[in-house]
Short mmCIF file of C-alpha atoms in Angstrom, two decimals:
data_model
loop_
_atom_site.label_atom_id
_atom_site.label_comp_id
_atom_site.label_asym_id
_atom_site.label_seq_id
_atom_site.Cartn_x
_atom_site.Cartn_y
_atom_site.Cartn_z
CA MET A 1 0.00 0.00 0.00
CA PRO A 2 1.48 3.40 -0.97
CA PRO A 3 2.40 5.43 2.12
CA PHE A 4 0.52 8.66 1.28
CA GLY A 5 -3.25 9.05 0.85
CA SER A 6 -2.94 11.89 -1.68
CA GLY A 7 -0.24 13.88 -3.41
CA LEU A 8 0.61 16.91 -5.53
CA LEU A 9 2.97 16.36 -8.46
CA VAL A 10 4.53 19.52 -9.94
CA LEU A 11 5.68 19.22 -13.57
CA THR A 12 7.83 22.06 -14.92
CA ALA A 13 8.92 20.65 -18.31
CA PRO A 14 7.67 22.24 -21.55
CA LEU A 15 4.19 21.04 -22.54
CA ALA A 16 5.69 19.39 -25.64
CA ALA A 17 7.69 17.07 -23.35
CA VAL A 18 4.73 15.89 -21.28
CA SER A 19 3.58 13.21 -23.70
CA ARG A 20 7.05 11.61 -23.60
CA ARG A 21 7.52 11.87 -19.85
CA ALA A 22 3.99 11.34 -18.54
CA ALA A 23 4.13 7.56 -18.10
CA ALA A 24 7.39 7.56 -16.11
CA ALA A 25 6.35 10.51 -13.93
CA LEU A 26 2.97 9.00 -13.07
CA ALA A 27 4.41 5.54 -12.44
CA ALA A 28 6.89 6.97 -9.93
CA ALA A 29 4.26 9.14 -8.23
CA ALA A 30 1.60 6.43 -8.12
CA GLY A 31 3.95 4.19 -6.19
CA LEU A 32 3.78 6.73 -3.36
CA VAL A 33 0.14 7.82 -3.47
CA SER A 34 -2.94 5.64 -2.93
CA GLY A 35 -5.67 8.27 -3.46
CA PRO A 36 -5.98 11.41 -5.60
CA LEU A 37 -2.83 12.44 -7.43
CA TYR A 38 -3.04 16.14 -8.28
CA VAL A 39 -0.83 17.52 -11.05
CA HIS A 40 0.27 21.16 -11.24
CA LEU A 41 1.59 22.02 -14.73
CA GLN A 42 3.83 25.08 -14.90
CA PRO A 43 6.35 24.93 -17.77
CA GLY A 44 9.59 26.75 -17.11
CA LEU A 45 9.05 27.19 -13.36
CA ARG A 46 12.30 27.10 -11.34
CA LEU A 47 11.39 25.41 -8.07
CA ALA A 48 14.75 26.30 -6.54
CA ALA A 49 14.11 30.03 -7.03
CA PRO A 50 13.07 32.03 -3.95
CA ALA A 51 9.28 31.91 -3.43
CA PRO A 52 8.21 30.48 -6.84
CA SER A 53 4.81 31.90 -7.88
CA PRO A 54 2.00 29.67 -9.20
CA ALA A 55 0.60 30.25 -12.68
CA ALA A 56 -1.49 28.26 -15.14
CA PRO A 57 -0.23 27.47 -18.67
CA PRO A 58 -2.10 29.09 -21.59
CA ALA A 59 -5.40 27.40 -22.45
CA GLY A 60 -4.42 26.22 -25.91
CA PRO A 61 -4.09 23.08 -28.05
CA ALA A 62 -0.67 22.33 -26.53
CA LEU A 63 -2.21 22.15 -23.07
CA LEU A 64 -5.00 19.88 -24.35
CA ARG A 65 -2.41 17.51 -25.81
CA ALA A 66 -0.52 17.46 -22.51
CA LEU A 67 -3.77 16.70 -20.66
CA ALA A 68 -4.56 13.88 -23.10
CA ALA A 69 -1.09 12.39 -22.56
CA LEU A 70 -1.40 12.51 -18.78
CA TYR A 71 -4.88 10.98 -18.64
CA ALA A 72 -3.92 8.31 -21.19
CA ALA A 73 -0.83 7.45 -19.14
CA ALA A 74 -2.97 7.20 -16.00
CA ALA A 75 -5.38 4.83 -17.76
CA ALA A 76 -2.52 2.65 -18.99
CA HIS A 77 -0.75 2.62 -15.63
CA ARG A 78 -3.47 1.03 -13.52
CA GLU A 79 -7.21 1.06 -13.19
CA GLY A 80 -8.36 3.40 -10.48
CA LEU A 81 -5.52 5.96 -10.57
CA ASP A 82 -7.39 9.11 -9.49
CA LEU A 83 -5.52 11.72 -11.54
CA ARG A 84 -6.61 15.38 -11.41
CA VAL A 85 -4.66 17.85 -13.53
CA LEU A 86 -5.25 21.28 -12.05
CA LEU A 87 -6.07 24.13 -14.44
CA GLY A 88 -5.84 27.06 -12.06
CA PRO A 89 -4.88 27.76 -8.44
CA GLY A 90 -7.12 29.36 -5.89
CA ARG A 91 -8.85 26.78 -3.73
CA ARG A 92 -8.12 24.29 -1.01
CA LEU A 93 -8.28 20.88 -2.66
CA ALA A 94 -10.99 18.36 -1.74
CA ARG A 95 -8.43 15.77 -0.62
CA PRO A 96 -5.49 17.90 0.61
CA PRO A 97 -2.12 16.49 -0.53
CA ARG A 98 -0.09 14.59 2.03
CA VAL A 99 3.10 14.65 -0.02
CA LEU A 100 4.62 17.02 -2.61
CA LEU A 101 6.43 15.56 -5.60
CA ALA A 102 8.59 16.78 -8.47
CA SER A 103 10.84 15.13 -11.03
CA ALA A 104 14.51 15.40 -10.07
CA ALA A 105 15.37 15.72 -13.78
CA GLU A 106 13.16 18.82 -14.04
CA ALA A 107 14.45 20.47 -10.87
CA PRO A 108 18.23 20.90 -11.05
CA GLY A 109 20.05 22.23 -8.03
CA PRO A 110 20.43 21.24 -4.39
CA PRO A 111 17.43 19.28 -3.06
CA GLY A 112 16.85 21.62 -0.11
CA PRO A 113 15.84 24.73 -2.08
CA VAL A 114 13.74 22.64 -4.49
CA GLU A 115 11.82 21.00 -1.65
CA ARG A 116 11.25 24.39 0.00
CA GLY A 117 10.08 25.74 -3.35
CA LEU A 118 7.57 22.88 -3.61
CA GLN A 119 6.24 23.68 -0.15
CA HIS A 120 5.93 27.39 -0.92
CA LEU A 121 4.16 26.73 -4.24
CA ALA A 122 1.69 24.30 -2.66
CA ALA A 123 0.86 26.75 0.12
CA ALA A 124 0.47 29.71 -2.26
CA ALA A 125 -1.58 27.89 -4.88
CA TYR A 126 -3.69 25.44 -2.88
CA GLY A 127 -3.50 26.42 0.77
CA CYS A 128 -1.43 23.40 1.77
CA PRO A 129 0.01 23.51 5.29
CA PRO A 130 3.75 24.21 5.67
CA GLY A 131 6.08 21.36 6.33
CA LEU A 132 4.52 18.75 4.04
CA PRO A 133 7.00 16.04 2.97
CA ALA A 134 8.57 17.01 -0.38
CA LEU A 135 10.20 14.30 -2.49
CA LEU A 136 12.14 14.34 -5.76
CA LEU A 137 11.34 11.45 -8.10
CA ASP A 138 13.93 9.63 -10.11
CA GLY A 139 13.27 10.05 -13.82
CA PRO A 140 14.83 9.27 -17.20
CA GLY A 141 17.26 12.16 -16.78
CA GLU A 142 15.98 14.29 -19.62
CA GLY A 143 15.75 17.61 -17.82
CA ALA A 144 18.56 19.35 -19.65
CA GLU A 145 17.42 18.26 -23.12
CA GLU A 146 16.05 21.13 -25.14
CA GLU A 147 12.49 20.75 -26.38
CA LYS A 148 11.36 22.20 -29.68
CA GLU A 149 8.44 24.56 -29.31
CA GLU A 150 5.35 23.24 -31.07
CA GLU A 151 4.00 25.28 -33.96
CA ASP A 152 0.79 26.09 -32.11
CA ALA A 153 2.43 26.51 -28.69
CA ARG A 154 1.10 30.07 -28.38
CA ALA A 155 -2.33 29.35 -29.90
CA GLU A 156 -5.34 29.70 -27.60
CA LEU A 157 -8.64 27.86 -27.47
CA PRO A 158 -11.85 29.80 -28.09
CA GLY A 159 -13.65 31.05 -25.00
CA PHE A 160 -17.37 31.05 -24.20
CA PRO A 161 -19.16 32.46 -21.15
CA ASP A 162 -21.38 29.39 -20.68
CA VAL A 163 -20.55 25.87 -21.91
CA ALA A 164 -22.57 22.64 -21.77
CA VAL A 165 -21.63 18.96 -21.78
CA GLY A 166 -23.57 15.76 -21.19
CA GLY A 167 -22.81 12.13 -20.40
CA THR A 168 -23.35 9.22 -18.03
CA PHE A 169 -20.12 9.98 -16.11
CA ASP A 170 -20.09 6.55 -14.50
CA ARG A 171 -16.85 5.69 -12.67
CA LEU A 172 -15.19 8.92 -13.76
CA HIS A 173 -12.35 7.74 -16.03
CA GLY A 174 -9.58 9.36 -18.03
CA ALA A 175 -11.70 10.10 -21.11
CA HIS A 176 -14.31 11.81 -18.92
CA ARG A 177 -11.59 13.83 -17.22
CA LEU A 178 -10.12 14.99 -20.53
CA LEU A 179 -13.59 15.96 -21.80
CA LEU A 180 -14.38 17.87 -18.61
CA SER A 181 -10.98 19.56 -18.60
CA ALA A 182 -11.59 20.78 -22.15
CA CYS A 183 -14.94 22.17 -20.98
CA CYS A 184 -13.17 24.01 -18.15
CA LEU A 185 -10.66 25.52 -20.58
CA LEU A 186 -13.41 26.71 -22.94
CA ALA A 187 -15.73 28.12 -20.24
CA ARG A 188 -15.20 31.57 -18.80
CA ARG A 189 -18.11 31.71 -16.36
CA ARG A 190 -20.25 28.55 -16.11
CA LEU A 191 -20.26 24.88 -17.06
CA LEU A 192 -23.62 23.10 -17.31
CA ALA A 193 -23.09 19.33 -16.95
CA GLY A 194 -26.03 17.04 -17.70
CA VAL A 195 -25.80 13.59 -16.13
CA ALA A 196 -27.85 10.82 -17.76
CA ASP A 197 -30.38 9.15 -15.47
CA GLY A 198 -33.63 7.18 -15.52
CA ASP A 199 -34.69 5.75 -18.90
CA LEU A 200 -31.52 7.03 -20.56
CA LEU A 201 -29.63 4.28 -18.71
CA ARG A 202 -31.94 1.38 -19.65
CA HIS A 203 -29.98 0.19 -22.68
CA LYS A 204 -26.50 0.76 -21.30
CA VAL A 205 -24.26 -2.30 -20.98
CA LEU A 206 -24.58 -3.67 -17.43
CA ALA A 207 -26.83 -0.79 -16.42
CA GLU A 208 -27.31 -2.44 -13.01
CA LEU A 209 -23.69 -1.61 -12.17
CA ILE A 210 -23.94 2.09 -13.02
CA GLU A 211 -23.34 4.18 -9.91
CA PRO A 212 -26.38 6.02 -8.47
CA TYR A 213 -26.95 9.50 -9.88
CA GLU A 214 -26.18 11.17 -6.54
CA LEU A 215 -22.76 9.49 -6.36
CA ARG A 216 -21.90 10.29 -10.00
CA ALA A 217 -22.94 13.92 -9.55
CA ALA A 218 -20.93 14.26 -6.32
CA LYS A 219 -17.77 12.81 -7.91
CA LEU A 220 -18.25 15.08 -10.92
CA ARG A 221 -18.57 18.19 -8.77
CA GLU A 222 -15.56 17.32 -6.63
CA PHE A 223 -13.40 16.79 -9.72
CA LEU A 224 -14.55 19.99 -11.43
CA GLU A 225 -14.22 22.20 -8.36
CA ASP A 226 -10.73 20.81 -7.75
CA VAL A 227 -9.61 21.28 -11.36
CA LYS A 228 -10.90 24.82 -11.92
CA PRO A 229 -12.51 26.42 -8.86
CA SER A 230 -13.14 29.77 -10.55
CA LEU A 231 -16.08 28.46 -12.61
CA ARG A 232 -19.70 28.01 -11.58
CA TYR A 233 -20.92 24.43 -12.03
CA ASP A 234 -24.55 23.50 -12.64
CA ILE A 235 -24.90 19.70 -12.50
CA VAL A 236 -28.35 18.42 -13.44
CA PRO A 237 -29.95 14.99 -14.12
CA LEU A 238 -30.93 14.26 -17.71
CA ALA A 239 -34.22 12.44 -18.21
CA ASP A 240 -34.07 12.91 -22.01
CA PRO A 241 -31.22 13.36 -24.50
CA PHE A 242 -31.57 17.16 -24.61
CA GLY A 243 -32.18 18.47 -21.11
CA PRO A 244 -31.64 22.22 -20.59
CA SER A 245 -29.29 22.47 -23.59
CA VAL A 246 -32.30 23.23 -25.85
CA THR A 247 -33.91 25.79 -23.53
CA ASP A 248 -31.04 27.65 -21.80
CA PRO A 249 -30.59 31.02 -23.61
CA ASP A 250 -27.19 31.72 -22.04
CA LEU A 251 -25.39 28.69 -23.46
CA ARG A 252 -22.93 29.33 -26.28
CA CYS A 253 -21.00 26.08 -26.71
CA LEU A 254 -21.62 22.33 -26.45
CA VAL A 255 -18.62 20.03 -26.07
CA VAL A 256 -18.99 16.74 -27.97
CA SER A 257 -16.94 13.78 -29.16
CA GLU A 258 -16.88 12.12 -32.56
CA GLU A 259 -19.64 9.73 -31.50
CA THR A 260 -21.87 12.40 -29.92
CA ARG A 261 -21.55 15.06 -32.64
CA ARG A 262 -24.86 13.98 -34.23
CA GLY A 263 -26.51 14.48 -30.86
CA GLY A 264 -25.04 17.97 -30.76
CA GLU A 265 -26.50 18.69 -34.19
CA ALA A 266 -29.90 17.48 -32.92
CA VAL A 267 -29.57 19.90 -29.99
CA ASN A 268 -28.99 22.78 -32.39
CA LYS A 269 -32.02 21.80 -34.46
CA LYS A 270 -34.17 21.89 -31.32
CA ARG A 271 -32.70 25.24 -30.26
CA LEU A 272 -33.61 26.77 -33.62
CA GLU A 273 -37.15 25.39 -33.23
CA ASN A 274 -37.24 27.07 -29.80
CA GLY A 275 -36.07 30.41 -31.23
CA LEU A 276 -32.57 30.15 -29.71
CA PRO A 277 -29.21 30.53 -31.45
CA GLU A 278 -27.21 27.44 -32.36
CA LEU A 279 -24.36 26.38 -30.08
CA ALA A 280 -20.77 26.11 -31.23
CA LEU A 281 -19.89 22.38 -31.26
CA TYR A 282 -16.38 21.79 -29.94
CA GLU A 283 -15.25 18.22 -30.65
CA ILE A 284 -12.83 16.29 -28.42
CA LEU A 285 -11.02 13.22 -29.74
CA LEU A 286 -11.86 9.87 -28.14
CA MET A 287 -9.15 8.26 -26.01
CA LYS A 288 -8.00 4.79 -27.08
CA ASP A 289 -8.00 2.06 -24.45
CA PRO A 290 -4.64 0.25 -24.69
CA ASP A 291 -6.00 -2.65 -22.61
CA HIS A 292 -9.39 -3.22 -24.25
CA ARG A 293 -10.41 -6.86 -24.32
CA GLN A 294 -12.79 -9.06 -26.26
CA ASN A 295 -16.32 -7.59 -26.36
CA GLU A 296 -15.04 -4.24 -25.03
CA GLU A 297 -14.93 -0.94 -26.87
CA GLU A 298 -11.62 0.27 -28.33
CA LYS A 299 -12.07 3.64 -26.62
CA ILE A 300 -11.82 4.16 -22.88
CA SER A 301 -15.41 3.73 -21.72
CA SER A 302 -17.49 3.17 -18.60
CA SER A 303 -19.10 0.07 -20.13
CA SER A 304 -15.67 -1.59 -20.41
CA LEU A 305 -14.92 -0.71 -16.80
CA ARG A 306 -18.23 -2.23 -15.73
CA GLN A 307 -17.45 -5.42 -17.64
CA ARG A 308 -14.15 -5.65 -15.76
CA LEU A 309 -16.06 -5.57 -12.47
CA LEU A 310 -17.76 -8.87 -13.31
CA GLY A 311 -16.44 -11.61 -11.03
CA THR A 312 -14.75 -9.17 -8.63
CA LEU A 313 -15.74 -8.45 -5.03
CA LEU A 314 -18.03 -5.40 -5.02
CA GLN A 315 -18.60 -5.23 -1.27
CA PRO A 316 -17.17 -7.10 1.73
CA PRO A 317 -18.53 -10.58 2.57
CA ARG A 318 -20.97 -10.90 5.44
CA GLN A 319 -19.40 -11.29 8.86
CA ASP A 320 -21.75 -13.52 10.85
CA PRO A 321 -20.31 -15.44 13.81
CA ALA A 322 -23.25 -17.84 13.57
CA LEU A 323 -22.06 -19.03 10.14
CA PRO A 324 -19.37 -21.71 10.23
CA SER A 325 -16.30 -20.69 8.22
CA ARG A 326 -16.21 -24.04 6.44
CA PRO A 327 -17.72 -24.90 4.09
CA TYR A 328 -17.87 -21.34 2.75
CA VAL A 329 -21.34 -20.84 1.28
CA ILE A 330 -22.04 -18.82 -1.87
CA GLY A 331 -25.68 -17.91 -2.56
CA LEU A 332 -26.14 -17.78 -6.35
CA THR A 333 -29.28 -16.10 -7.65
CA GLY A 334 -30.69 -14.29 -10.67
CA GLY A 335 -33.88 -13.69 -12.62
CA THR A 336 -35.54 -16.13 -15.01
CA GLY A 337 -33.31 -16.70 -18.03
CA SER A 338 -30.24 -15.15 -16.38
CA GLY A 339 -28.09 -18.25 -16.86
CA LYS A 340 -27.39 -18.84 -13.17
CA THR A 341 -27.77 -22.60 -13.59
CA SER A 342 -25.02 -22.68 -16.24
CA ILE A 343 -22.84 -20.64 -13.85
CA ALA A 344 -23.58 -23.16 -11.08
CA LYS A 345 -22.43 -26.00 -13.35
CA LEU A 346 -19.17 -24.19 -14.07
CA LEU A 347 -18.60 -23.67 -10.34
CA GLY A 348 -19.30 -27.34 -9.80
CA HIS A 349 -16.60 -28.23 -12.33
CA LEU A 350 -14.19 -25.99 -10.40
CA GLY A 351 -14.81 -27.98 -7.22
CA ALA A 352 -17.81 -26.40 -5.50
CA PHE A 353 -20.54 -28.52 -3.90
CA ILE A 354 -23.80 -27.47 -5.61
CA ILE A 355 -27.15 -27.29 -3.80
CA ASP A 356 -30.09 -26.91 -6.20
CA ALA A 357 -32.87 -25.15 -4.26
CA ASP A 358 -35.37 -25.82 -7.06
CA LYS A 359 -34.86 -29.59 -6.73
CA LEU A 360 -35.25 -29.30 -2.98
CA GLY A 361 -38.45 -27.36 -3.63
CA HIS A 362 -39.86 -30.31 -5.58
CA ALA A 363 -39.13 -32.59 -2.62
CA VAL A 364 -41.21 -30.33 -0.36
CA TYR A 365 -44.38 -31.32 -2.26
CA VAL A 366 -43.81 -35.09 -2.03
CA PRO A 367 -46.40 -36.99 0.08
CA GLY A 368 -45.04 -37.58 3.56
CA SER A 369 -42.83 -34.48 3.55
CA PRO A 370 -43.28 -32.07 6.50
CA ALA A 371 -44.94 -29.42 4.31
CA TYR A 372 -47.23 -31.68 2.26
CA GLU A 373 -50.26 -31.84 4.57
CA ARG A 374 -50.05 -28.12 5.39
CA VAL A 375 -50.02 -27.16 1.70
CA VAL A 376 -53.00 -29.40 0.91
CA ALA A 377 -54.90 -28.09 3.93
CA ALA A 378 -54.24 -24.49 2.88
CA PHE A 379 -55.07 -24.80 -0.83
CA GLY A 380 -57.56 -27.67 -1.08
CA ALA A 381 -57.67 -31.24 -2.31
CA GLU A 382 -58.06 -30.07 -5.92
CA ILE A 383 -54.30 -29.45 -6.11
CA VAL A 384 -53.63 -33.19 -5.55
CA ASN A 385 -53.27 -35.58 -8.51
CA GLU A 386 -54.68 -39.10 -8.52
CA ASP A 387 -51.26 -40.45 -7.56
CA GLY A 388 -51.25 -38.24 -4.47
CA MET A 389 -48.63 -35.81 -5.79
CA ILE A 390 -49.30 -32.08 -5.60
CA ASN A 391 -49.93 -30.63 -9.06
CA ARG A 392 -47.62 -27.60 -9.05
CA LYS A 393 -49.27 -26.09 -12.13
CA VAL A 394 -52.67 -26.08 -10.44
CA LEU A 395 -51.10 -24.74 -7.24
CA GLY A 396 -49.24 -22.08 -9.24
CA ALA A 397 -52.47 -20.91 -10.87
CA LYS A 398 -54.02 -20.44 -7.42
CA VAL A 399 -51.24 -18.18 -6.15
CA PHE A 400 -50.26 -16.36 -9.36
CA GLY A 401 -51.10 -12.67 -9.07
CA ASN A 402 -52.46 -13.13 -5.53
CA GLN A 403 -49.88 -11.84 -3.08
CA GLU A 404 -51.78 -13.04 -0.01
CA GLN A 405 -52.10 -16.58 -1.32
CA LEU A 406 -48.46 -16.58 -2.48
CA LYS A 407 -47.28 -15.51 0.96
CA SER A 408 -49.34 -18.28 2.55
CA LEU A 409 -47.56 -20.80 0.35
CA THR A 410 -44.05 -19.44 0.82
CA ASP A 411 -44.54 -19.22 4.58
CA ILE A 412 -45.03 -22.99 4.50
CA VAL A 413 -42.43 -24.14 1.98
CA TRP A 414 -39.50 -21.72 2.31
CA PRO A 415 -38.62 -22.65 5.92
CA GLU A 416 -38.71 -26.34 4.94
CA ILE A 417 -36.42 -25.75 1.97
CA ALA A 418 -34.07 -23.73 4.20
CA GLN A 419 -33.85 -26.66 6.60
CA MET A 420 -33.01 -29.00 3.73
CA VAL A 421 -30.33 -26.56 2.52
CA LYS A 422 -28.69 -26.57 5.96
CA GLU A 423 -28.63 -30.38 5.90
CA GLN A 424 -26.96 -30.29 2.48
CA VAL A 425 -24.35 -27.79 3.73
CA ARG A 426 -23.54 -30.15 6.59
CA GLU A 427 -23.22 -32.98 4.08
CA ALA A 428 -20.80 -30.87 2.01
CA GLY A 429 -18.71 -30.29 5.13
CA ALA A 430 -18.69 -34.00 5.88
CA GLN A 431 -17.35 -34.61 2.36
CA GLY A 432 -14.54 -32.14 3.00
CA LYS A 433 -15.79 -29.57 0.49
CA ALA A 434 -14.38 -26.07 1.06
CA VAL A 435 -17.00 -24.19 -0.98
CA CYS A 436 -20.74 -24.74 -1.25
CA VAL A 437 -22.95 -22.98 -3.83
CA LEU A 438 -26.66 -22.56 -3.13
CA ASP A 439 -28.34 -22.10 -6.53
CA ALA A 440 -31.62 -20.39 -5.59
CA ALA A 441 -33.84 -18.12 -7.70
CA VAL A 442 -35.58 -16.82 -4.56
CA LEU A 443 -32.47 -16.52 -2.39
CA LEU A 444 -33.11 -12.87 -1.52
CA GLU A 445 -36.91 -12.97 -1.48
CA ALA A 446 -36.80 -15.87 0.97
CA GLY A 447 -34.22 -14.18 3.21
CA TRP A 448 -31.75 -17.01 2.71
CA GLN A 449 -28.84 -14.59 2.43
CA ASP A 450 -28.54 -15.16 6.18
CA MET A 451 -27.37 -18.69 5.37
CA VAL A 452 -24.55 -17.65 3.02
CA HIS A 453 -21.26 -15.79 3.28
CA GLU A 454 -21.54 -14.10 -0.12
CA VAL A 455 -24.34 -13.38 -2.60
CA TRP A 456 -23.45 -13.85 -6.27
CA VAL A 457 -25.95 -12.49 -8.82
CA ALA A 458 -26.33 -13.37 -12.51
CA VAL A 459 -27.71 -10.53 -14.65
CA ILE A 460 -28.73 -10.07 -18.29
CA PRO A 461 -30.76 -7.30 -19.94
CA GLU A 462 -34.54 -7.73 -19.88
CA GLU A 463 -34.73 -7.98 -23.69
CA GLU A 464 -32.26 -10.86 -23.74
CA ALA A 465 -34.09 -12.60 -20.88
CA VAL A 466 -37.39 -12.29 -22.78
CA LYS A 467 -35.84 -13.93 -25.87
CA ARG A 468 -34.48 -16.80 -23.78
CA ILE A 469 -37.76 -17.41 -21.96
CA VAL A 470 -39.75 -17.38 -25.22
CA ALA A 471 -37.32 -19.86 -26.83
CA ARG A 472 -37.07 -22.12 -23.77
CA ASP A 473 -40.62 -22.12 -22.38
CA GLY A 474 -42.69 -21.34 -25.46
CA LEU A 475 -44.32 -18.30 -23.85
CA SER A 476 -45.39 -15.18 -25.70
CA GLU A 477 -43.19 -12.10 -25.36
CA GLU A 478 -45.89 -10.44 -23.27
CA ALA A 479 -46.12 -13.41 -20.89
CA ALA A 480 -42.32 -13.60 -20.60
CA ARG A 481 -42.07 -9.89 -19.82
CA HIS A 482 -44.86 -10.18 -17.24
CA ARG A 483 -43.02 -13.04 -15.55
CA LEU A 484 -39.83 -10.98 -15.32
CA GLN A 485 -41.62 -7.90 -14.03
CA SER A 486 -43.24 -9.92 -11.26
CA GLN A 487 -39.75 -10.74 -9.92
CA MET A 488 -37.19 -8.71 -8.02
CA SER A 489 -35.31 -6.41 -10.42
CA ASN A 490 -31.67 -6.90 -11.38
CA ARG A 491 -30.79 -3.60 -9.74
CA GLN A 492 -32.37 -4.71 -6.44
CA ARG A 493 -30.39 -7.95 -6.55
CA VAL A 494 -27.12 -6.21 -7.42
CA GLN A 495 -27.51 -3.87 -4.44
CA GLN A 496 -27.18 -6.93 -2.18
CA ALA A 497 -24.49 -8.72 -4.20
CA GLN A 498 -20.86 -9.31 -3.34
CA VAL A 499 -20.17 -10.58 -6.87
CA VAL A 500 -22.00 -10.00 -10.17
CA LEU A 501 -21.72 -12.22 -13.26
CA SER A 502 -23.34 -12.05 -16.70
CA THR A 503 -24.04 -14.68 -19.36
CA LEU A 504 -24.87 -12.04 -21.99
CA TRP A 505 -21.90 -12.95 -24.18
CA GLU A 506 -20.58 -16.20 -25.62
CA PRO A 507 -20.01 -19.15 -23.24
CA ALA A 508 -16.22 -18.76 -23.31
CA LEU A 509 -16.52 -15.28 -21.77
CA THR A 510 -18.91 -16.57 -19.11
CA ARG A 511 -16.42 -19.30 -18.27
CA ARG A 512 -13.59 -16.76 -17.93
CA GLN A 513 -15.75 -14.61 -15.63
CA VAL A 514 -16.55 -17.60 -13.42
CA GLU A 515 -12.91 -18.71 -13.32
CA LYS A 516 -11.88 -15.16 -12.37
CA ALA A 517 -14.50 -15.09 -9.59
CA TRP A 518 -13.33 -18.51 -8.37
CA ASP A 519 -9.67 -17.47 -8.37
CA LEU A 520 -10.44 -14.36 -6.33
CA LEU A 521 -12.59 -16.40 -3.95
CA GLN A 522 -9.68 -18.78 -3.33
CA GLN A 523 -7.51 -15.78 -2.47
CA ARG A 524 -10.12 -14.53 0.00
CA LEU A 525 -10.38 -17.94 1.64
CA SER A 526 -6.63 -18.50 1.90
CA PRO A 527 -4.28 -15.50 2.16
CA SER A 528 -1.40 -17.78 1.18
CA ALA A 529 -3.20 -19.06 -1.93
CA ALA A 530 -1.60 -18.91 -5.36
CA PRO A 531 -1.64 -15.52 -7.12
CA GLU A 532 -4.73 -14.41 -9.00
CA GLY A 533 -5.12 -16.24 -12.29
CA SER A 534 -3.97 -19.71 -11.12
CA ARG A 535 -6.73 -22.09 -10.17
CA PRO A 536 -6.28 -24.94 -7.73
CA SER A 537 -6.73 -28.33 -9.35
#
């Protein structure tokens, strides 16, 4: 774990050199900082000079290229590097730096004056307390090399009083940060940021894993107010693709990317219909993702980041002293058509003991079982076949759509199934199994999460689930959709999940997800287990 919770890195090289030096500088700094890493860009600053004064570089294309290089280097270095390149001094930072950093190659001279210069700059620009640790980072030793000035080094970006931008802004990544930084450079007074919410999220990949609007908006505001505190920020939820961009008379510019330019043109069409002037469309280049994988976008995107969360631990396992530590019980659940049964089979092949709650549910209705007489007494002899077996279709018709009747049934059968599950867990322990998987569609509805250490949830989009149900069960689309809507939603399940998996893609990808989840589980169960990626035989 890096020793400092946050840090301020001061880069004084010419902007043209940043793209070549960014990766090494960030790699060295990230080894010392676990949280936000702030970057102060001030080409030509001599840190060893008495009382160096803070200043921001000109807001031009050269600065945009330097920003792109820094955020791309952060994305390539490691997921989760919280980089914030500051575009103007004047405010105490949200997460005050605990260490001050500079490249030794960029700060010639005795270390003492350079370190004091760092401390003075941090105090003058960002209100940092005196006496913060100041460290010089080893670099490639390029400080004395002369950099050629770029042709457009003195060019400036256009300026607009009020600028608008829109997006999902889920898990604020490098491409978001570059886009927002460009907005800050273009705006002179106000930035209006629309954050997609509600129905706009329905068709996003793994929409269940998108952070809540309140969290996305809070992260957005903290980043923006850190990066350029002199602007006013209006952050609003978007319930439709346009939001206030088609009604706000003060807006003058809309920042877009190559893939959202058509949306910007649609905004201008609406503004003209509303009697408002068109907005200038300022286009930002997309950032390539050097680590994109199969089924992921080539650009840096939130959907790719969400896919990488599949199989990982999203929240800590339950700590319940009443649960024995061995066997370790995973509760696997998901909606109809989610593919949880195929996931259970894969886990079984990896060595887990599988408990099929649906099969146990069938046993509950067998004559002579503890629940049999109570079910017949509650729902009448007409649910019993000639052979004495309960006709589950007839019973299902009695409770379908009738919450009171359904509760009467589940109050009888769920406790009995739970008892049978506990017996199976004990059997798994007797067989020496380390991991037990309870495959149960109603795991959460029945409250059985109290019997497991972790909840694993299988999710797929509703449209895909409808197709699977129609193909498998021969139902109409309407009936399939009604069945899904009568169940707990994916989002509700995910809120209670430690691990999320998805069978949306080809089986090989599902298998890799499950193997990844299994590998990480082995690490959680045994701190001395093999490194991630190697499965026990």
